[in-house]
Amino acid sequence: MAEQGQGAGIRVEALGAQFEQQAQAWAERLGLPLVDEMAEFAVQFGTDGLQIQQLGPQAPGPVRVDFVEGQAAHRRQFGGGNGQMIAKAVGIAQGVRPQVLDATAGLGKDAFVLASLGCQMTLIERQPLIAALLEDGLARARADEEVGPIVGRMRLLTGNAIERMRAWEGEAPQVIYLDPMFPHRDKSALVKKEMRVFRPLVGDDLDAPALLEAALALASHRVVVKRPRKAPIIDGPKPSHSLEGKSSRYDIYPKKAMKA
């Protein structure tokens, strides 16, 4: 995800007097004002933790990271387990749970699915606001008896993923997973609440070819790129094959076979 927003004003708000101290801390950490009458977005702290709210008429609801309830819980319980396409894409099989680097973590949804299936996950998110949401969601999930062990397999790093991969120290991840923001031209693709918030703040990943190049240089076994089903492949080497679903596909770049 792009590191800087596209000029959107952002302020920090406390959703109640009891949360003013936490809001102040986040404002200082993110370098954002507590007062900005012209802001288009608000980073809010309240009972449900940290969230981003687009301001103005017809704005969608807030965006937050919640690994315990809602969509994450439903997918964890009814998502299809090891039969899911993402599980097959990263190489999950009998006795095989690869170590995965999700270099474009976003809100952590795909990383959480893989962690729930037993993979050790490292996440990189370079947009500070999105990384803050992810950090807050992971912290709240650790207190849950059922979900805590899952997020215990998720380690969050911040900063530029390309630079981090190029300067990687220690054992290389077996699989690197990429889901770069795609330059949509179809307005229907912006309907999802998260996308309506992400686009002004994050923009598109125009450095996806460099991201793929760095991933291919680092991963020990394979690189997996998630794309909209009809999107072109990322410029660079061609994938060996793809797994295609209704709305998305996974382009597979193998380097070495997975073994139990």
C-alpha atoms as an extended CHARMM CRD file, in Angstrom:
* protein
*
       260  EXT
         1         1  MET       CA              0.0000000000        0.0000000000        0.0000000000  PROA      1               0.0000000000
         2         2  ALA       CA              1.2010000000        3.5100000000       -0.7220000000  PROA      2               0.0000000000
         3         3  GLU       CA              2.8360000000        5.1950000000        2.2180000000  PROA      3               0.0000000000
         4         4  GLN       CA              1.0860000000        8.5480000000        2.0270000000  PROA      4               0.0000000000
         5         5  GLY       CA             -2.5250000000        9.5200000000        1.6470000000  PROA      5               0.0000000000
         6         6  GLN       CA             -3.6970000000       11.5780000000       -1.2730000000  PROA      6               0.0000000000
         7         7  GLY       CA             -4.0230000000       14.8750000000        0.5930000000  PROA      7               0.0000000000
         8         8  ALA       CA             -6.9530000000       13.8440000000        2.7870000000  PROA      8               0.0000000000
         9         9  GLY       CA             -7.1410000000       15.7180000000        6.0960000000  PROA      9               0.0000000000
        10        10  ILE       CA             -7.2380000000       13.4400000000        9.1460000000  PROA      10              0.0000000000
        11        11  ARG       CA             -7.9020000000       14.1940000000       12.8060000000  PROA      11              0.0000000000
        12        12  VAL       CA             -7.9650000000       12.0260000000       15.9340000000  PROA      12              0.0000000000
        13        13  GLU       CA            -11.0720000000       11.8270000000       18.1450000000  PROA      13              0.0000000000
        14        14  ALA       CA            -11.9390000000       10.2700000000       21.4910000000  PROA      14              0.0000000000
        15        15  LEU       CA            -15.3690000000        8.6040000000       21.5140000000  PROA      15              0.0000000000
        16        16  GLY       CA            -15.9880000000        9.6090000000       25.1120000000  PROA      16              0.0000000000
        17        17  ALA       CA            -14.1630000000       11.4900000000       27.8400000000  PROA      17              0.0000000000
        18        18  GLN       CA            -12.7200000000        8.2460000000       29.2430000000  PROA      18              0.0000000000
        19        19  PHE       CA            -10.8130000000        7.6770000000       25.9950000000  PROA      19              0.0000000000
        20        20  GLU       CA             -9.1480000000       11.0900000000       25.7080000000  PROA      20              0.0000000000
        21        21  GLN       CA             -5.8050000000        9.8720000000       27.0160000000  PROA      21              0.0000000000
        22        22  GLN       CA             -5.6180000000        7.0370000000       24.4640000000  PROA      22              0.0000000000
        23        23  ALA       CA             -6.6910000000        9.3860000000       21.6620000000  PROA      23              0.0000000000
        24        24  GLN       CA             -3.9910000000       11.8670000000       22.6680000000  PROA      24              0.0000000000
        25        25  ALA       CA             -1.3840000000        9.0890000000       22.6120000000  PROA      25              0.0000000000
        26        26  TRP       CA             -2.4290000000        7.9490000000       19.1330000000  PROA      26              0.0000000000
        27        27  ALA       CA             -2.4570000000       11.5500000000       17.8660000000  PROA      27              0.0000000000
        28        28  GLU       CA              1.1220000000       12.0430000000       19.0480000000  PROA      28              0.0000000000
        29        29  ARG       CA              2.2700000000        8.7210000000       17.6830000000  PROA      29              0.0000000000
        30        30  LEU       CA              0.6670000000        9.2110000000       14.2590000000  PROA      30              0.0000000000
        31        31  GLY       CA              1.5440000000       12.9080000000       14.0560000000  PROA      31              0.0000000000
        32        32  LEU       CA             -2.0990000000       13.9290000000       13.5930000000  PROA      32              0.0000000000
        33        33  PRO       CA             -4.0970000000       16.8240000000       15.1040000000  PROA      33              0.0000000000
        34        34  LEU       CA             -6.9200000000       16.4480000000       17.6020000000  PROA      34              0.0000000000
        35        35  VAL       CA             -8.6950000000       19.4230000000       16.0130000000  PROA      35              0.0000000000
        36        36  ASP       CA             -9.1770000000       19.9060000000       12.2770000000  PROA      36              0.0000000000
        37        37  GLU       CA            -12.5510000000       21.2170000000       11.1170000000  PROA      37              0.0000000000
        38        38  MET       CA            -11.6620000000       20.5060000000        7.4710000000  PROA      38              0.0000000000
        39        39  ALA       CA            -10.7020000000       16.8640000000        8.0390000000  PROA      39              0.0000000000
        40        40  GLU       CA            -12.1720000000       14.2630000000        5.6970000000  PROA      40              0.0000000000
        41        41  PHE       CA            -11.3520000000       11.3560000000        8.0280000000  PROA      41              0.0000000000
        42        42  ALA       CA            -11.2280000000       10.7720000000       11.7690000000  PROA      42              0.0000000000
        43        43  VAL       CA             -9.1010000000        8.2150000000       13.6090000000  PROA      43              0.0000000000
        44        44  GLN       CA            -11.3570000000        7.4070000000       16.5570000000  PROA      44              0.0000000000
        45        45  PHE       CA            -10.6980000000        5.5660000000       19.8190000000  PROA      45              0.0000000000
        46        46  GLY       CA            -13.5460000000        4.1390000000       21.8850000000  PROA      46              0.0000000000
        47        47  THR       CA            -15.0660000000        1.0160000000       23.4000000000  PROA      47              0.0000000000
        48        48  ASP       CA            -14.2880000000       -1.0650000000       20.3150000000  PROA      48              0.0000000000
        49        49  GLY       CA            -10.6990000000        0.1290000000       20.0760000000  PROA      49              0.0000000000
        50        50  LEU       CA             -9.2310000000        2.0750000000       17.1620000000  PROA      50              0.0000000000
        51        51  GLN       CA            -11.1880000000        2.7950000000       13.9830000000  PROA      51              0.0000000000
        52        52  ILE       CA            -11.1270000000        5.0800000000       10.9400000000  PROA      52              0.0000000000
        53        53  GLN       CA            -14.3150000000        6.9570000000       10.0800000000  PROA      53              0.0000000000
        54        54  GLN       CA            -14.8230000000        8.8290000000        6.8340000000  PROA      54              0.0000000000
        55        55  LEU       CA            -16.5800000000       12.1080000000        7.5530000000  PROA      55              0.0000000000
        56        56  GLY       CA            -19.2970000000       13.9200000000        5.6660000000  PROA      56              0.0000000000
        57        57  PRO       CA            -22.7020000000       13.0020000000        4.2480000000  PROA      57              0.0000000000
        58        58  GLN       CA            -23.2990000000        9.4380000000        3.0040000000  PROA      58              0.0000000000
        59        59  ALA       CA            -20.0210000000        8.2590000000        4.5160000000  PROA      59              0.0000000000
        60        60  PRO       CA            -19.8560000000        4.5080000000        5.2060000000  PROA      60              0.0000000000
        61        61  GLY       CA            -19.4710000000        3.1660000000        8.7190000000  PROA      61              0.0000000000
        62        62  PRO       CA            -16.1380000000        2.9550000000       10.5210000000  PROA      62              0.0000000000
        63        63  VAL       CA            -13.3570000000        0.5810000000        9.5250000000  PROA      63              0.0000000000
        64        64  ARG       CA            -11.6210000000       -1.3680000000       12.2960000000  PROA      64              0.0000000000
        65        65  VAL       CA             -9.7840000000       -4.6500000000       12.6950000000  PROA      65              0.0000000000
        66        66  ASP       CA            -11.7360000000       -7.3040000000       14.5890000000  PROA      66              0.0000000000
        67        67  PHE       CA            -10.3960000000      -10.8490000000       14.6190000000  PROA      67              0.0000000000
        68        68  VAL       CA            -12.8170000000      -12.0710000000       17.3050000000  PROA      68              0.0000000000
        69        69  GLU       CA            -16.2870000000      -11.2320000000       15.9840000000  PROA      69              0.0000000000
        70        70  GLY       CA            -17.9860000000      -10.6650000000       12.6520000000  PROA      70              0.0000000000
        71        71  GLN       CA            -16.5020000000      -11.6790000000        9.3200000000  PROA      71              0.0000000000
        72        72  ALA       CA            -13.2800000000      -13.0760000000       10.7770000000  PROA      72              0.0000000000
        73        73  ALA       CA            -15.1680000000      -15.3370000000       13.1750000000  PROA      73              0.0000000000
        74        74  HSD       CA            -17.5220000000      -16.5680000000       10.4580000000  PROA      74              0.0000000000
        75        75  ARG       CA            -14.6880000000      -17.3700000000        8.0700000000  PROA      75              0.0000000000
        76        76  ARG       CA            -12.6880000000      -19.0810000000       10.8210000000  PROA      76              0.0000000000
        77        77  GLN       CA            -15.6480000000      -21.3320000000       11.6870000000  PROA      77              0.0000000000
        78        78  PHE       CA            -17.2140000000      -21.8840000000        8.2750000000  PROA      78              0.0000000000
        79        79  GLY       CA            -14.6040000000      -20.8130000000        5.7030000000  PROA      79              0.0000000000
        80        80  GLY       CA            -13.6800000000      -24.2790000000        4.4640000000  PROA      80              0.0000000000
        81        81  GLY       CA            -10.4530000000      -24.9670000000        6.3490000000  PROA      81              0.0000000000
        82        82  ASN       CA             -7.5990000000      -26.4080000000        4.3170000000  PROA      82              0.0000000000
        83        83  GLY       CA             -9.8500000000      -26.6080000000        1.2590000000  PROA      83              0.0000000000
        84        84  GLN       CA             -9.8560000000      -22.8370000000        0.8170000000  PROA      84              0.0000000000
        85        85  MET       CA             -8.1930000000      -21.5610000000       -2.3190000000  PROA      85              0.0000000000
        86        86  ILE       CA             -5.7740000000      -19.3790000000       -0.3520000000  PROA      86              0.0000000000
        87        87  ALA       CA             -4.6430000000      -22.4520000000        1.6240000000  PROA      87              0.0000000000
        88        88  LYS       CA             -3.9230000000      -24.3440000000       -1.5790000000  PROA      88              0.0000000000
        89        89  ALA       CA             -2.1800000000      -21.3020000000       -3.0620000000  PROA      89              0.0000000000
        90        90  VAL       CA              0.3880000000      -21.0050000000       -0.2580000000  PROA      90              0.0000000000
        91        91  GLY       CA              0.9840000000      -24.7720000000       -0.2110000000  PROA      91              0.0000000000
        92        92  ILE       CA             -0.8660000000      -25.9350000000        2.9000000000  PROA      92              0.0000000000
        93        93  ALA       CA             -1.1670000000      -29.7140000000        2.7630000000  PROA      93              0.0000000000
        94        94  GLN       CA             -1.0060000000      -32.7650000000        5.0210000000  PROA      94              0.0000000000
        95        95  GLY       CA              1.8920000000      -32.0840000000        7.3800000000  PROA      95              0.0000000000
        96        96  VAL       CA              2.8130000000      -28.8130000000        5.6350000000  PROA      96              0.0000000000
        97        97  ARG       CA              2.2420000000      -25.4330000000        7.2970000000  PROA      97              0.0000000000
        98        98  PRO       CA              4.6290000000      -22.9940000000        5.6110000000  PROA      98              0.0000000000
        99        99  GLN       CA              6.0960000000      -19.9170000000        7.2180000000  PROA      99              0.0000000000
       100       100  VAL       CA              4.4630000000      -17.0350000000        5.3230000000  PROA      100             0.0000000000
       101       101  LEU       CA              5.3620000000      -13.3680000000        4.9240000000  PROA      101             0.0000000000
       102       102  ASP       CA              2.3190000000      -11.2790000000        4.0160000000  PROA      102             0.0000000000
       103       103  ALA       CA              4.0810000000       -8.2290000000        2.6100000000  PROA      103             0.0000000000
       104       104  THR       CA              0.8740000000       -6.2530000000        1.9300000000  PROA      104             0.0000000000
       105       105  ALA       CA             -0.9990000000       -6.9950000000        5.1370000000  PROA      105             0.0000000000
       106       106  GLY       CA             -3.7710000000       -4.3810000000        4.9860000000  PROA      106             0.0000000000
       107       107  LEU       CA             -6.3940000000       -5.2370000000        7.6110000000  PROA      107             0.0000000000
       108       108  GLY       CA             -4.8600000000       -8.6830000000        8.0990000000  PROA      108             0.0000000000
       109       109  LYS       CA             -7.8280000000      -10.7310000000        6.8810000000  PROA      109             0.0000000000
       110       110  ASP       CA             -5.9140000000      -13.1830000000        4.7070000000  PROA      110             0.0000000000
       111       111  ALA       CA             -3.0610000000      -13.4390000000        7.2130000000  PROA      111             0.0000000000
       112       112  PHE       CA             -5.5520000000      -14.3180000000        9.9480000000  PROA      112             0.0000000000
       113       113  VAL       CA             -7.0440000000      -17.0800000000        7.7900000000  PROA      113             0.0000000000
       114       114  LEU       CA             -3.6070000000      -18.5980000000        7.2300000000  PROA      114             0.0000000000
       115       115  ALA       CA             -2.7070000000      -18.2440000000       10.9220000000  PROA      115             0.0000000000
       116       116  SER       CA             -5.9660000000      -19.9670000000       11.8740000000  PROA      116             0.0000000000
       117       117  LEU       CA             -4.8810000000      -22.8790000000        9.6530000000  PROA      117             0.0000000000
       118       118  GLY       CA             -1.5780000000      -23.1530000000       11.5260000000  PROA      118             0.0000000000
       119       119  CYS       CA              0.8590000000      -21.0190000000        9.5240000000  PROA      119             0.0000000000
       120       120  GLN       CA              3.4180000000      -18.8290000000       11.2580000000  PROA      120             0.0000000000
       121       121  MET       CA              2.7710000000      -15.3800000000        9.8040000000  PROA      121             0.0000000000
       122       122  THR       CA              4.8700000000      -12.2400000000        9.4820000000  PROA      122             0.0000000000
       123       123  LEU       CA              2.9170000000       -9.1900000000        8.3230000000  PROA      123             0.0000000000
       124       124  ILE       CA              4.2520000000       -5.9680000000        6.8230000000  PROA      124             0.0000000000
       125       125  GLU       CA              2.0500000000       -2.8790000000        6.4790000000  PROA      125             0.0000000000
       126       126  ARG       CA              3.5960000000        0.4030000000        5.4020000000  PROA      126             0.0000000000
       127       127  GLN       CA              0.6230000000        2.7880000000        5.6560000000  PROA      127             0.0000000000
       128       128  PRO       CA              0.8230000000        4.0270000000        9.2760000000  PROA      128             0.0000000000
       129       129  LEU       CA             -2.9430000000        4.3580000000        9.8190000000  PROA      129             0.0000000000
       130       130  ILE       CA             -3.6820000000        0.8670000000        8.5300000000  PROA      130             0.0000000000
       131       131  ALA       CA             -0.7810000000       -0.5280000000       10.5700000000  PROA      131             0.0000000000
       132       132  ALA       CA             -2.2380000000        1.1780000000       13.6640000000  PROA      132             0.0000000000
       133       133  LEU       CA             -5.6240000000       -0.4730000000       13.0990000000  PROA      133             0.0000000000
       134       134  LEU       CA             -3.9070000000       -3.8230000000       12.6600000000  PROA      134             0.0000000000
       135       135  GLU       CA             -1.7830000000       -3.4030000000       15.7950000000  PROA      135             0.0000000000
       136       136  ASP       CA             -4.8840000000       -2.4750000000       17.8200000000  PROA      136             0.0000000000
       137       137  GLY       CA             -6.8710000000       -5.4400000000       16.4650000000  PROA      137             0.0000000000
       138       138  LEU       CA             -4.0820000000       -7.8840000000       17.2620000000  PROA      138             0.0000000000
       139       139  ALA       CA             -3.7280000000       -6.4970000000       20.7970000000  PROA      139             0.0000000000
       140       140  ARG       CA             -7.4570000000       -6.8880000000       21.5130000000  PROA      140             0.0000000000
       141       141  ALA       CA             -7.5500000000      -10.3890000000       20.0020000000  PROA      141             0.0000000000
       142       142  ARG       CA             -4.7220000000      -11.6200000000       22.2300000000  PROA      142             0.0000000000
       143       143  ALA       CA             -7.0630000000      -11.3500000000       25.2350000000  PROA      143             0.0000000000
       144       144  ASP       CA             -9.5840000000      -13.7690000000       23.6810000000  PROA      144             0.0000000000
       145       145  GLU       CA             -9.2870000000      -17.3690000000       24.8490000000  PROA      145             0.0000000000
       146       146  GLU       CA            -10.0350000000      -18.8940000000       21.4460000000  PROA      146             0.0000000000
       147       147  VAL       CA             -8.4870000000      -16.3450000000       19.0930000000  PROA      147             0.0000000000
       148       148  GLY       CA             -5.4490000000      -15.4650000000       21.2270000000  PROA      148             0.0000000000
       149       149  PRO       CA             -3.4210000000      -18.5200000000       20.1760000000  PROA      149             0.0000000000
       150       150  ILE       CA             -4.1550000000      -17.7670000000       16.5020000000  PROA      150             0.0000000000
       151       151  VAL       CA             -2.9540000000      -14.1580000000       16.5890000000  PROA      151             0.0000000000
       152       152  GLY       CA              0.0010000000      -15.4250000000       18.6100000000  PROA      152             0.0000000000
       153       153  ARG       CA              1.2020000000      -16.7930000000       15.2630000000  PROA      153             0.0000000000
       154       154  MET       CA              1.0080000000      -13.3030000000       13.6910000000  PROA      154             0.0000000000
       155       155  ARG       CA              3.9590000000      -10.8970000000       13.9600000000  PROA      155             0.0000000000
       156       156  LEU       CA              3.4790000000       -7.3450000000       12.6760000000  PROA      156             0.0000000000
       157       157  LEU       CA              6.2360000000       -5.2710000000       11.0910000000  PROA      157             0.0000000000
       158       158  THR       CA              5.8040000000       -1.7400000000        9.7650000000  PROA      158             0.0000000000
       159       159  GLY       CA              7.6180000000        0.1390000000        7.0420000000  PROA      159             0.0000000000
       160       160  ASN       CA              8.2570000000       -0.2750000000        3.3290000000  PROA      160             0.0000000000
       161       161  ALA       CA              7.8970000000       -3.9350000000        2.3700000000  PROA      161             0.0000000000
       162       162  ILE       CA             10.2840000000       -3.6870000000       -0.5730000000  PROA      162             0.0000000000
       163       163  GLU       CA             13.0300000000       -2.2240000000        1.5940000000  PROA      163             0.0000000000
       164       164  ARG       CA             12.3790000000       -4.7240000000        4.3920000000  PROA      164             0.0000000000
       165       165  MET       CA             12.5600000000       -7.6870000000        2.0150000000  PROA      165             0.0000000000
       166       166  ARG       CA             15.7540000000       -6.4340000000        0.3850000000  PROA      166             0.0000000000
       167       167  ALA       CA             17.3960000000       -6.0080000000        3.7990000000  PROA      167             0.0000000000
       168       168  TRP       CA             15.9660000000       -9.2100000000        5.3120000000  PROA      168             0.0000000000
       169       169  GLU       CA             18.0960000000      -10.8410000000        7.9910000000  PROA      169             0.0000000000
       170       170  GLY       CA             17.7990000000      -14.3940000000        9.2710000000  PROA      170             0.0000000000
       171       171  GLU       CA             15.8720000000      -17.3040000000        7.7830000000  PROA      171             0.0000000000
       172       172  ALA       CA             13.9410000000      -16.4230000000        4.6480000000  PROA      172             0.0000000000
       173       173  PRO       CA             10.1760000000      -16.9500000000        4.6370000000  PROA      173             0.0000000000
       174       174  GLN       CA              9.1200000000      -20.0420000000        2.7340000000  PROA      174             0.0000000000
       175       175  VAL       CA              6.1960000000      -18.2680000000        1.0910000000  PROA      175             0.0000000000
       176       176  ILE       CA              5.6630000000      -14.5760000000        0.3790000000  PROA      176             0.0000000000
       177       177  TYR       CA              2.0730000000      -13.4910000000       -0.1630000000  PROA      177             0.0000000000
       178       178  LEU       CA              1.2460000000      -10.2810000000       -2.0440000000  PROA      178             0.0000000000
       179       179  ASP       CA             -2.1370000000       -8.6110000000       -2.4780000000  PROA      179             0.0000000000
       180       180  PRO       CA             -1.2990000000       -5.2010000000       -3.9660000000  PROA      180             0.0000000000
       181       181  MET       CA             -3.9890000000       -2.5720000000       -4.4220000000  PROA      181             0.0000000000
       182       182  PHE       CA             -5.1290000000       -2.7510000000       -8.0310000000  PROA      182             0.0000000000
       183       183  PRO       CA             -6.0020000000        0.4280000000      -10.0070000000  PROA      183             0.0000000000
       184       184  HSD       CA             -9.7360000000       -0.2390000000      -10.3900000000  PROA      184             0.0000000000
       185       185  ARG       CA            -11.5930000000        1.6320000000      -13.0830000000  PROA      185             0.0000000000
       186       186  ASP       CA            -14.9470000000        0.0110000000      -12.3600000000  PROA      186             0.0000000000
       187       187  LYS       CA            -16.8170000000        2.1120000000       -9.7810000000  PROA      187             0.0000000000
       188       188  SER       CA            -18.6860000000       -0.9560000000       -8.5390000000  PROA      188             0.0000000000
       189       189  ALA       CA            -15.3730000000       -2.1820000000       -7.1570000000  PROA      189             0.0000000000
       190       190  LEU       CA            -15.3940000000        0.7060000000       -4.6760000000  PROA      190             0.0000000000
       191       191  VAL       CA            -18.6400000000       -0.2660000000       -2.9950000000  PROA      191             0.0000000000
       192       192  LYS       CA            -16.9950000000       -2.0970000000       -0.1050000000  PROA      192             0.0000000000
       193       193  LYS       CA            -16.6210000000        0.1340000000        2.9220000000  PROA      193             0.0000000000
       194       194  GLU       CA            -12.9400000000       -0.6490000000        3.3450000000  PROA      194             0.0000000000
       195       195  MET       CA            -12.1920000000        0.3300000000       -0.2400000000  PROA      195             0.0000000000
       196       196  ARG       CA            -14.0320000000        3.6520000000        0.0670000000  PROA      196             0.0000000000
       197       197  VAL       CA            -11.8250000000        4.4940000000        3.0320000000  PROA      197             0.0000000000
       198       198  PHE       CA             -8.5950000000        2.9990000000        1.6610000000  PROA      198             0.0000000000
       199       199  ARG       CA             -8.5470000000        4.6750000000       -1.7370000000  PROA      199             0.0000000000
       200       200  PRO       CA             -8.1530000000        8.3140000000       -0.5890000000  PROA      200             0.0000000000
       201       201  LEU       CA             -5.7260000000        7.3410000000        2.1800000000  PROA      201             0.0000000000
       202       202  VAL       CA             -3.6570000000        4.7230000000        0.4270000000  PROA      202             0.0000000000
       203       203  GLY       CA             -3.9780000000        4.9420000000       -3.3530000000  PROA      203             0.0000000000
       204       204  ASP       CA             -2.8430000000        2.1490000000       -5.6590000000  PROA      204             0.0000000000
       205       205  ASP       CA              0.3210000000        0.0520000000       -5.5300000000  PROA      205             0.0000000000
       206       206  LEU       CA              2.1820000000        1.4510000000       -8.4890000000  PROA      206             0.0000000000
       207       207  ASP       CA              5.3720000000       -0.2770000000       -7.3210000000  PROA      207             0.0000000000
       208       208  ALA       CA              3.9200000000       -3.7890000000       -7.5640000000  PROA      208             0.0000000000
       209       209  PRO       CA              6.6000000000       -4.9720000000      -10.0490000000  PROA      209             0.0000000000
       210       210  ALA       CA              9.3590000000       -4.0100000000       -7.5870000000  PROA      210             0.0000000000
       211       211  LEU       CA              7.3870000000       -5.6930000000       -4.8060000000  PROA      211             0.0000000000
       212       212  LEU       CA              7.2170000000       -8.9150000000       -6.8350000000  PROA      212             0.0000000000
       213       213  GLU       CA             10.9270000000       -8.7140000000       -7.7210000000  PROA      213             0.0000000000
       214       214  ALA       CA             11.9250000000       -8.3440000000       -4.0530000000  PROA      214             0.0000000000
       215       215  ALA       CA              9.6060000000      -11.1870000000       -3.0300000000  PROA      215             0.0000000000
       216       216  LEU       CA             10.9930000000      -13.5580000000       -5.6690000000  PROA      216             0.0000000000
       217       217  ALA       CA             14.5230000000      -12.7710000000       -4.5220000000  PROA      217             0.0000000000
       218       218  LEU       CA             13.7150000000      -13.5390000000       -0.8640000000  PROA      218             0.0000000000
       219       219  ALA       CA             11.1700000000      -16.3750000000       -0.6940000000  PROA      219             0.0000000000
       220       220  SER       CA             12.6880000000      -19.8320000000       -0.3450000000  PROA      220             0.0000000000
       221       221  HSD       CA              9.7890000000      -21.8490000000       -1.8170000000  PROA      221             0.0000000000
       222       222  ARG       CA              7.1740000000      -19.7280000000       -3.5890000000  PROA      222             0.0000000000
       223       223  VAL       CA              5.5440000000      -16.3470000000       -4.1000000000  PROA      223             0.0000000000
       224       224  VAL       CA              1.7610000000      -16.0050000000       -4.3120000000  PROA      224             0.0000000000
       225       225  VAL       CA              0.0670000000      -12.9240000000       -5.7640000000  PROA      225             0.0000000000
       226       226  LYS       CA             -3.6470000000      -12.3290000000       -5.2460000000  PROA      226             0.0000000000
       227       227  ARG       CA             -5.2970000000      -10.4150000000       -8.0860000000  PROA      227             0.0000000000
       228       228  PRO       CA             -8.7950000000       -9.5170000000       -9.2420000000  PROA      228             0.0000000000
       229       229  ARG       CA             -9.8740000000      -12.4000000000      -11.4860000000  PROA      229             0.0000000000
       230       230  LYS       CA             -9.6460000000      -10.4520000000      -14.7540000000  PROA      230             0.0000000000
       231       231  ALA       CA             -6.6510000000       -8.2710000000      -13.8510000000  PROA      231             0.0000000000
       232       232  PRO       CA             -3.4070000000       -8.6250000000      -15.8070000000  PROA      232             0.0000000000
       233       233  ILE       CA             -0.4470000000      -10.2980000000      -14.1470000000  PROA      233             0.0000000000
       234       234  ILE       CA              2.1260000000       -8.0250000000      -12.5090000000  PROA      234             0.0000000000
       235       235  ASP       CA              4.8760000000       -6.9220000000      -14.9000000000  PROA      235             0.0000000000
       236       236  GLY       CA              7.8490000000       -9.2410000000      -14.5920000000  PROA      236             0.0000000000
       237       237  PRO       CA              8.2850000000      -13.0090000000      -14.6600000000  PROA      237             0.0000000000
       238       238  LYS       CA              5.1630000000      -14.9610000000      -15.5030000000  PROA      238             0.0000000000
       239       239  PRO       CA              3.5580000000      -17.2440000000      -12.9130000000  PROA      239             0.0000000000
       240       240  SER       CA              3.7120000000      -20.9820000000      -13.5380000000  PROA      240             0.0000000000
       241       241  HSD       CA             -0.0300000000      -21.3390000000      -12.9430000000  PROA      241             0.0000000000
       242       242  SER       CA             -3.0140000000      -19.7090000000      -11.2710000000  PROA      242             0.0000000000
       243       243  LEU       CA             -5.9140000000      -20.7300000000       -9.0550000000  PROA      243             0.0000000000
       244       244  GLU       CA             -9.0480000000      -18.8950000000      -10.1130000000  PROA      244             0.0000000000
       245       245  GLY       CA            -12.1850000000      -18.1660000000       -8.0880000000  PROA      245             0.0000000000
       246       246  LYS       CA            -15.3410000000      -16.1500000000       -8.7280000000  PROA      246             0.0000000000
       247       247  SER       CA            -13.8480000000      -12.7010000000       -8.1110000000  PROA      247             0.0000000000
       248       248  SER       CA            -10.1270000000      -13.2220000000       -7.5710000000  PROA      248             0.0000000000
       249       249  ARG       CA             -7.2610000000      -15.4800000000       -8.5060000000  PROA      249             0.0000000000
       250       250  TYR       CA             -3.9020000000      -16.5210000000       -7.0710000000  PROA      250             0.0000000000
       251       251  ASP       CA             -0.8610000000      -16.3680000000       -9.3560000000  PROA      251             0.0000000000
       252       252  ILE       CA              1.7520000000      -18.9160000000       -8.2210000000  PROA      252             0.0000000000
       253       253  TYR       CA              5.5070000000      -18.3880000000       -8.6790000000  PROA      253             0.0000000000
       254       254  PRO       CA              7.1890000000      -21.6020000000       -7.4310000000  PROA      254             0.0000000000
       255       255  LYS       CA             10.8700000000      -21.8410000000       -6.5090000000  PROA      255             0.0000000000
       256       256  LYS       CA             11.0920000000      -25.1130000000       -4.5840000000  PROA      256             0.0000000000
       257       257  ALA       CA              8.6620000000      -27.9070000000       -3.7290000000  PROA      257             0.0000000000
       258       258  MET       CA              6.9920000000      -27.9370000000       -0.3050000000  PROA      258             0.0000000000
       259       259  LYS       CA              7.7470000000      -31.0070000000        1.7730000000  PROA      259             0.0000000000
       260       260  ALA       CA              6.2450000000      -32.2690000000        5.0100000000  PROA      260             0.0000000000
